[in-house]
Coordinates of C-alpha atoms and ligand atoms in Angstrom, one line a residue:
M39 CA 44.0 -50.2 49.3
S40 CA 46.4 -50.0 51.9
F41 CA 50.1 -49.9 51.1
R42 CA 53.7 -49.6 52.6
T43 CA 54.1 -46.0 53.8
I44 CA 57.1 -44.2 54.2
P45 CA 57.0 -42.1 57.3
D46 CA 58.3 -38.6 57.3
D47 CA 61.8 -38.6 58.8
G48 CA 62.4 -35.0 58.2
H49 CA 64.2 -35.6 55.2
P50 CA 62.7 -35.2 51.5
L51 CA 61.9 -38.2 49.7
R52 CA 64.6 -39.4 47.5
V53 CA 63.2 -39.9 43.9
V54 CA 64.4 -41.3 40.5
L55 CA 63.1 -39.6 37.4
V56 CA 62.7 -42.1 34.6
G57 CA 62.4 -40.6 31.2
V58 CA 63.9 -37.2 30.1
G59 CA 61.8 -36.3 27.1
G60 CA 59.4 -33.4 26.8
M61 CA 57.1 -34.1 29.8
G62 CA 60.3 -35.5 31.7
Q63 CA 61.5 -31.8 31.7
A64 CA 58.1 -30.5 33.0
W65 CA 58.6 -33.0 36.0
L66 CA 62.1 -31.9 36.6
R67 CA 60.9 -28.4 37.2
A68 CA 57.9 -29.7 39.3
I69 CA 60.4 -31.8 41.4
G70 CA 63.0 -28.8 41.8
D71 CA 60.2 -26.7 43.0
C72 CA 59.0 -29.1 45.6
P73 CA 60.8 -29.2 48.9
E74 CA 59.1 -32.6 50.0
V75 CA 61.4 -34.6 47.2
Q76 CA 64.9 -34.8 46.3
L77 CA 66.1 -35.8 43.0
V78 CA 68.6 -38.4 43.2
G79 CA 68.9 -40.2 39.7
L80 CA 67.9 -39.4 36.1
V81 CA 67.3 -42.6 33.9
D82 CA 66.5 -42.8 30.1
L83 CA 67.2 -45.6 27.6
N84 CA 69.1 -42.5 25.9
T85 CA 71.7 -42.2 28.5
D86 CA 73.5 -39.3 26.6
A87 CA 70.0 -37.3 26.8
A88 CA 70.0 -38.1 30.8
A89 CA 73.5 -37.1 31.1
A90 CA 73.1 -33.8 29.3
V91 CA 70.0 -32.9 31.5
A92 CA 72.0 -34.0 34.5
T93 CA 74.9 -31.4 33.6
G94 CA 72.4 -28.6 33.7
L95 CA 71.2 -29.3 37.3
S96 CA 72.7 -27.4 40.2
T97 CA 73.1 -30.5 42.2
P98 CA 74.6 -33.7 41.1
V99 CA 72.7 -36.8 40.4
A100 CA 73.3 -40.3 39.4
V101 CA 72.6 -41.2 35.5
G102 CA 71.8 -44.5 34.0
S103 CA 69.6 -46.6 31.8
D104 CA 68.0 -49.0 34.4
A105 CA 65.9 -47.6 37.4
L106 CA 66.5 -50.2 39.8
E107 CA 70.3 -49.8 39.6
V108 CA 70.1 -46.3 39.9
A109 CA 67.9 -46.3 42.8
A110 CA 70.1 -49.0 44.4
R111 CA 73.1 -46.9 43.7
T112 CA 71.7 -43.8 45.3
G113 CA 69.3 -45.0 48.0
G114 CA 66.0 -43.8 45.9
Q115 CA 63.0 -44.4 47.7
A116 CA 60.3 -43.7 44.8
V117 CA 60.3 -43.7 41.0
I118 CA 58.5 -41.2 38.8
D119 CA 57.8 -43.0 35.4
V120 CA 57.5 -40.5 32.8
T121 CA 58.6 -42.8 29.9
V122 CA 56.5 -43.3 26.7
P123 CA 53.1 -45.3 27.3
A124 CA 54.4 -48.6 26.0
A125 CA 57.1 -48.5 28.7
H126 CA 54.9 -47.8 31.7
H127 CA 54.0 -51.4 32.3
P128 CA 57.7 -52.8 32.3
V129 CA 59.3 -49.8 34.1
T130 CA 56.4 -49.7 36.8
T131 CA 56.3 -53.4 37.5
A132 CA 59.9 -53.6 37.7
A133 CA 59.9 -50.8 40.4
L134 CA 57.2 -52.2 42.4
F135 CA 58.6 -55.8 42.7
A136 CA 61.9 -53.9 43.9
G137 CA 60.0 -52.4 46.8
L138 CA 59.7 -48.9 45.1
P139 CA 56.5 -47.1 45.1
V140 CA 55.8 -45.2 41.7
L141 CA 54.1 -42.1 40.6
G142 CA 53.5 -42.7 36.9
E143 CA 52.4 -40.5 34.0
K144 CA 49.1 -41.1 32.4
P145 CA 47.9 -43.2 30.6
V146 CA 48.3 -45.8 33.3
A147 CA 49.8 -48.2 30.4
S148 CA 49.4 -49.1 26.8
T149 CA 46.1 -51.2 27.3
V150 CA 43.5 -51.7 30.2
A151 CA 45.1 -55.5 30.4
Q152 CA 48.3 -54.0 31.4
G153 CA 46.6 -51.7 33.6
L154 CA 44.9 -54.4 35.4
S155 CA 48.2 -56.1 35.7
L156 CA 49.9 -53.1 37.3
A157 CA 46.7 -52.9 40.0
A158 CA 47.4 -56.4 40.9
A159 CA 51.1 -55.9 41.1
A160 CA 50.5 -53.1 43.6
E161 CA 48.4 -55.5 45.6
V162 CA 51.1 -58.3 45.5
T163 CA 53.9 -55.9 46.5
G164 CA 52.0 -53.7 48.8
E165 CA 53.5 -50.5 47.2
L166 CA 51.5 -47.5 45.9
F167 CA 51.2 -47.1 42.5
M168 CA 49.5 -43.7 41.6
V169 CA 49.0 -42.2 38.2
S170 CA 49.4 -38.7 37.7
Q171 CA 46.2 -37.3 36.0
S172 CA 47.4 -33.7 36.2
R173 CA 44.3 -32.1 34.9
R174 CA 42.4 -33.1 38.1
Y175 CA 44.9 -30.7 39.9
N176 CA 43.1 -27.4 39.1
E177 CA 40.9 -25.4 41.5
Q178 CA 38.7 -24.1 38.6
L179 CA 37.7 -27.9 37.8
W180 CA 37.0 -28.3 41.8
T181 CA 34.9 -25.2 41.6
F182 CA 32.9 -26.5 38.7
K183 CA 32.2 -29.7 40.6
E184 CA 30.9 -27.6 43.4
Q185 CA 28.7 -25.8 41.4
I186 CA 27.3 -28.9 39.4
N187 CA 26.8 -30.4 43.1
A188 CA 24.9 -27.3 44.2
L189 CA 22.7 -27.6 41.1
G190 CA 21.5 -31.1 41.9
G191 CA 24.2 -33.0 40.1
A192 CA 24.5 -33.1 36.2
G193 CA 22.2 -35.1 34.0
V194 CA 24.3 -34.2 30.9
L195 CA 27.9 -33.2 30.9
T196 CA 29.7 -32.3 27.6
T197 CA 33.3 -31.5 26.7
E198 CA 34.2 -30.0 23.4
F199 CA 38.0 -30.2 22.4
F200 CA 39.2 -28.4 19.3
K201 CA 43.1 -28.1 19.1
A202 CA 45.6 -28.2 16.2
P203 CA 49.0 -29.3 17.6
H204 CA 51.8 -30.3 15.6
F205 CA 53.9 -32.6 18.0
G206 CA 55.7 -34.8 15.8
G207 CA 57.0 -38.1 17.7
F208 CA 54.7 -41.0 19.0
R209 CA 51.5 -39.2 19.0
D210 CA 51.8 -38.9 15.0
E211 CA 52.1 -42.6 14.8
M212 CA 49.4 -43.7 17.4
D213 CA 46.5 -45.5 16.1
H214 CA 44.1 -43.4 18.5
P215 CA 46.1 -40.4 19.5
L216 CA 43.0 -38.3 20.6
L217 CA 41.4 -40.7 22.7
L218 CA 44.4 -42.4 24.2
D219 CA 46.8 -39.6 24.6
M220 CA 44.5 -36.6 25.2
A221 CA 40.8 -37.6 25.8
V222 CA 41.8 -39.8 28.8
H223 CA 42.3 -36.5 30.5
Q224 CA 38.8 -35.1 29.8
L225 CA 37.2 -38.8 30.6
D226 CA 39.1 -39.0 33.8
S227 CA 37.9 -35.4 34.9
A228 CA 34.2 -36.4 33.9
R229 CA 34.4 -39.5 36.3
F230 CA 35.7 -36.9 38.9
L231 CA 32.9 -34.4 38.2
L232 CA 29.9 -36.8 38.1
D233 CA 31.4 -39.0 41.1
G234 CA 30.3 -42.2 39.0
H235 CA 31.8 -45.0 37.3
P236 CA 31.3 -45.7 33.4
V237 CA 28.4 -48.2 32.4
S238 CA 28.5 -47.9 28.7
V239 CA 29.9 -46.0 25.6
Y240 CA 28.8 -45.5 22.0
C241 CA 31.6 -43.8 20.0
E242 CA 32.7 -43.0 16.3
E243 CA 36.3 -42.0 15.6
Y244 CA 37.3 -40.2 12.3
N245 CA 40.1 -38.6 10.9
P246 CA 39.7 -35.5 9.2
P247 CA 41.0 -35.5 5.4
W248 CA 43.5 -32.7 6.2
S249 CA 44.6 -34.4 9.2
W250 CA 48.6 -34.7 9.8
Y251 CA 48.1 -37.7 12.2
R252 CA 48.2 -41.5 11.1
G253 CA 45.6 -42.6 13.6
D254 CA 42.2 -41.1 14.2
A255 CA 42.5 -37.5 15.3
G256 CA 38.7 -37.0 15.9
C257 CA 36.1 -38.5 18.0
T258 CA 32.4 -38.3 19.5
A259 CA 31.6 -40.6 22.4
I260 CA 28.6 -40.8 24.6
F261 CA 29.1 -42.4 27.8
Q262 CA 26.2 -43.6 30.2
M263 CA 27.4 -43.1 34.0
S264 CA 26.5 -45.1 37.1
T265 CA 24.6 -42.0 38.4
G266 CA 22.5 -42.1 35.2
A267 CA 24.2 -39.0 33.8
R268 CA 25.2 -39.0 30.0
Y269 CA 28.9 -37.7 29.3
V270 CA 29.6 -36.7 25.8
F271 CA 33.0 -35.8 24.6
T272 CA 33.6 -34.4 21.1
G273 CA 36.5 -33.0 19.2
T274 CA 39.6 -33.1 17.2
W275 CA 43.4 -32.7 17.4
C276 CA 43.6 -30.9 13.9
S277 CA 41.0 -28.3 14.4
P278 CA 43.0 -24.8 13.5
G279 CA 41.0 -21.7 14.3
L280 CA 38.8 -20.8 17.2
E281 CA 40.6 -23.4 19.4
T282 CA 39.4 -24.4 22.8
S283 CA 41.5 -24.5 25.9
W284 CA 43.7 -27.7 26.7
N285 CA 41.1 -28.7 29.4
G286 CA 38.3 -28.3 26.5
S287 CA 35.3 -26.4 26.9
W288 CA 32.7 -27.9 29.4
R289 CA 28.9 -27.7 30.0
A290 CA 26.9 -29.1 32.7
S291 CA 23.0 -29.3 32.7
A292 CA 21.2 -30.2 36.0
E293 CA 17.6 -30.0 37.6
H294 CA 18.5 -26.8 39.1
G295 CA 20.5 -24.9 36.5
S296 CA 23.4 -25.2 34.2
A297 CA 27.3 -24.6 34.7
R298 CA 29.9 -24.0 32.0
W299 CA 33.7 -23.8 32.1
N300 CA 36.1 -22.9 29.2
G301 CA 39.0 -24.8 30.9
D302 CA 41.1 -21.6 31.4
D303 CA 38.7 -19.1 33.5
A304 CA 36.4 -19.4 36.5
P305 CA 33.7 -21.5 35.7
E306 CA 30.1 -19.6 35.5
V307 CA 26.9 -21.0 36.9
E308 CA 23.1 -20.1 36.6
N309 CA 21.1 -21.4 39.5
T310 CA 17.3 -21.2 38.6
G311 CA 16.1 -23.3 41.3
G312 CA 17.1 -21.1 44.4
E313 CA 19.4 -22.5 47.0
A314 CA 22.4 -24.9 46.6
L315 CA 21.4 -28.5 47.3
H316 CA 24.7 -30.3 47.8
P317 CA 27.4 -27.5 48.3
E318 CA 30.2 -29.5 49.6
T319 CA 32.5 -31.1 47.2
E320 CA 33.7 -34.6 48.4
T321 CA 37.0 -35.8 47.3
S322 CA 39.4 -38.2 48.9
T323 CA 41.9 -35.7 49.6
E324 CA 42.6 -31.9 49.5
L325 CA 43.8 -30.1 46.1
L326 CA 47.8 -29.7 47.1
G327 CA 48.7 -27.7 43.9
D328 CA 48.4 -27.2 40.4
G329 CA 48.8 -29.7 37.6
I330 CA 51.9 -32.3 38.1
A331 CA 52.9 -30.1 41.1
G332 CA 49.8 -31.0 42.8
S333 CA 50.0 -34.7 42.0
L334 CA 53.5 -34.7 43.0
R335 CA 52.8 -33.4 46.6
E336 CA 49.7 -35.5 46.8
F337 CA 51.8 -38.7 46.3
V338 CA 54.3 -37.8 48.9
S339 CA 51.6 -36.9 51.5
C340 CA 49.9 -40.0 50.7
L341 CA 53.1 -42.0 51.0
R342 CA 53.5 -40.4 54.5
T343 CA 50.0 -40.9 55.7
G344 CA 48.7 -44.0 54.2
A345 CA 45.7 -42.0 52.5
T346 CA 44.5 -43.2 49.2
P347 CA 45.5 -40.5 46.5
M348 CA 42.9 -39.8 43.5
G349 CA 45.0 -41.4 40.9
E350 CA 45.6 -44.6 42.7
V351 CA 45.9 -47.3 40.1
H352 CA 42.8 -49.5 40.8
D353 CA 40.6 -46.4 40.2
N354 CA 42.7 -44.7 37.7
V355 CA 42.5 -47.8 35.3
L356 CA 38.8 -47.0 34.8
S357 CA 39.5 -43.9 32.9
L358 CA 41.8 -46.1 30.4
A359 CA 38.8 -48.6 30.3
M360 CA 36.7 -45.7 29.1
V361 CA 39.1 -45.1 26.3
E362 CA 39.4 -48.6 25.4
A363 CA 35.4 -49.4 25.5
A364 CA 35.1 -46.3 23.2
I365 CA 37.6 -47.5 20.6
D366 CA 35.8 -51.0 20.9
S367 CA 32.5 -49.2 20.2
H368 CA 34.0 -47.6 17.3
E369 CA 35.3 -50.4 15.8
S370 CA 32.4 -52.8 16.3
S371 CA 29.9 -50.1 15.5
R372 CA 27.9 -50.9 18.6
R373 CA 27.2 -49.7 22.1
V374 CA 29.8 -51.3 24.5
L375 CA 29.0 -52.0 28.0
L376 CA 32.1 -51.4 30.1
E377 CA 31.5 -54.3 32.2
H378 CA 32.1 -56.7 29.4
S379 CA 35.1 -54.5 28.2
L380 CA 36.7 -55.1 31.7
D381 CA 35.9 -58.7 31.5
A382 CA 37.8 -59.0 28.4
A383 CA 40.9 -57.0 29.6
L384 CA 40.9 -59.2 32.6
E385 CA 41.0 -62.3 30.3
A386 CA 43.7 -60.9 28.3
A387 CA 45.6 -59.9 31.6
V388 CA 45.4 -63.4 32.8
R389 CA 46.6 -64.7 29.5
S390 CA 49.8 -62.4 29.1
E391 CA 50.9 -62.3 32.9
Q392 CA 54.4 -63.2 33.5
S393 CA 54.3 -63.2 37.3
E394 CA 52.3 -66.1 38.9
E395 CA 51.5 -64.0 42.1
V396 CA 49.9 -61.3 40.0
A397 CA 48.1 -63.9 38.1
M398 CA 46.5 -65.2 41.2
V399 CA 45.5 -61.8 42.1
L400 CA 43.7 -61.3 38.7
K401 CA 42.1 -64.5 38.6
S402 CA 40.8 -63.9 42.1
W403 CA 39.0 -61.0 40.6
Q404 CA 37.5 -63.3 37.8
A405 CA 36.4 -65.6 40.4
A406 CA 34.6 -62.8 42.3
G407 CA 32.7 -62.0 39.1
G408 CA 35.0 -59.6 37.6
Y409 CA 37.2 -56.5 38.1
P410 CA 36.1 -54.8 41.3
V411 CA 34.8 -51.3 40.0
R412 CA 35.3 -48.6 42.8
Ligands
NAD742 N1 50.1 -34.8 32.1 C1 50.3 -34.1 30.9 O1 49.8 -33.4 30.4 C2 51.2 -34.7 29.8 C3 51.5 -34.2 28.7 C4 52.7 -34.8 27.9 C5 53.1 -35.9 28.0 N2 52.4 -36.8 29.1 C6 52.6 -38.3 29.2 O2 54.0 -38.4 29.7 C7 54.6 -39.3 29.3 C8 55.9 -39.2 28.1 O3 55.6 -38.2 27.3 P1 56.7 -37.2 26.6 O4 56.2 -36.3 25.6 O5 57.6 -36.8 27.5 O6 57.4 -38.3 25.6 P2 59.0 -38.3 24.8 O7 59.0 -39.3 23.8 O8 59.1 -36.8 24.7 O9 59.8 -39.0 26.2 C9 59.9 -40.1 26.7 C10 61.2 -40.5 27.2 O10 61.2 -41.8 27.8 C11 62.4 -42.8 27.4 N3 61.9 -44.1 27.5 C12 61.2 -44.7 26.7 N4 61.3 -46.0 27.0 C13 62.1 -46.0 28.3 C14 62.3 -47.0 29.1 N5 61.9 -48.4 29.1 N6 63.3 -46.6 30.3 C15 63.7 -45.5 30.2 N7 63.3 -44.7 29.5 C16 62.5 -44.8 28.6 C17 62.5 -42.1 25.9 O11 63.9 -42.5 25.7 C18 62.3 -40.6 26.0 O12 63.3 -39.7 26.5 C19 53.6 -40.1 28.1 O13 52.9 -41.2 29.0 C20 52.6 -39.1 27.9 O14 51.3 -39.4 27.8 C21 51.7 -36.3 30.0

């Protein structure tokens, strides 16, 4: 999708950071380390928290509770949305309609319907909305992808994810903490590794009796991808002992061998077929850094050039669609087709849309046979 660019004028991009909670602190560091951006404002519903953070900075920045007001006051050119998932849709919609491109934390929104509304809002406003899916920005993941391609492409890809964090806060109260807050990273990485879109899923969620989460902290899901590959995610967020890495532990099985990655160290490969088949990794962009530092630099670079970033909302929404379809599969005890899931989300998006212009784009997708899977 084309969007309004902000050509490089020799000055850093002026950004407003919204949300100064746990992850907001990490973004502050990433912004501070990135010469291509300049922090001009800090926004949080809790203005005392934003003001406290601002006093610790070496350069003064504006503080407030409304991103648009702070951007107007400071000449802010873009918004970085690090609020809780429930606030992603209102904060990002308002910014896009105010003519501000947005780099937002994952997940794209609380629901796929809201994610589709944001994709349509990006079209209506012509502004870039990119979701920072930070675990894609990892050299080892990219090497793993090269290895898989060199083996002829994966037929089966698996992730084991076993961790035992005690967060407190919103995750402990979520209905689907593992799938929505964590597995969305791995499902997104699986789409990247397999170069395909999801076709169907069968999933069971569960909450071990000793779990300290209110919602289901465990799940096993089997996805069929458009390449024909199967992707299996299994794990829990209350698994003390022998924990996997935060990326999870990966294995790919292909015609000419296997590759595996523990998520922390260089991936290993055993090629039983001789020469490499498809050694190049094809991605829309180059890797510009690790984690959120990489997504921040990609956001700025794409705003300058008009290139499409990896997390552009139209594509990224498919990662949340995998989560939502998995939840639907668990709740209905059946295999769910992503196409049906996206159709239902599109209907819900049309029903609840407040903006007539956005609703028109959503309806145009319906008229064309459904959400255009990219
Ligand atoms: N990429 C990663 O690895 C990673 C890691 C942790 C969290 N996250 C994501 O980052 C986001 C934030 O998570 P967190 O752990 O920092 O949450 P948090 O609860 O610690 O902080 C969220 C902040 O947003 C503020 N806020 C909420 N609604 C707002 C609104 N409408 N306007 C302005 N401020 C608002 C809250 O007051 C709070 O200070 C979530 O989407 C989460 O999934 C990503």
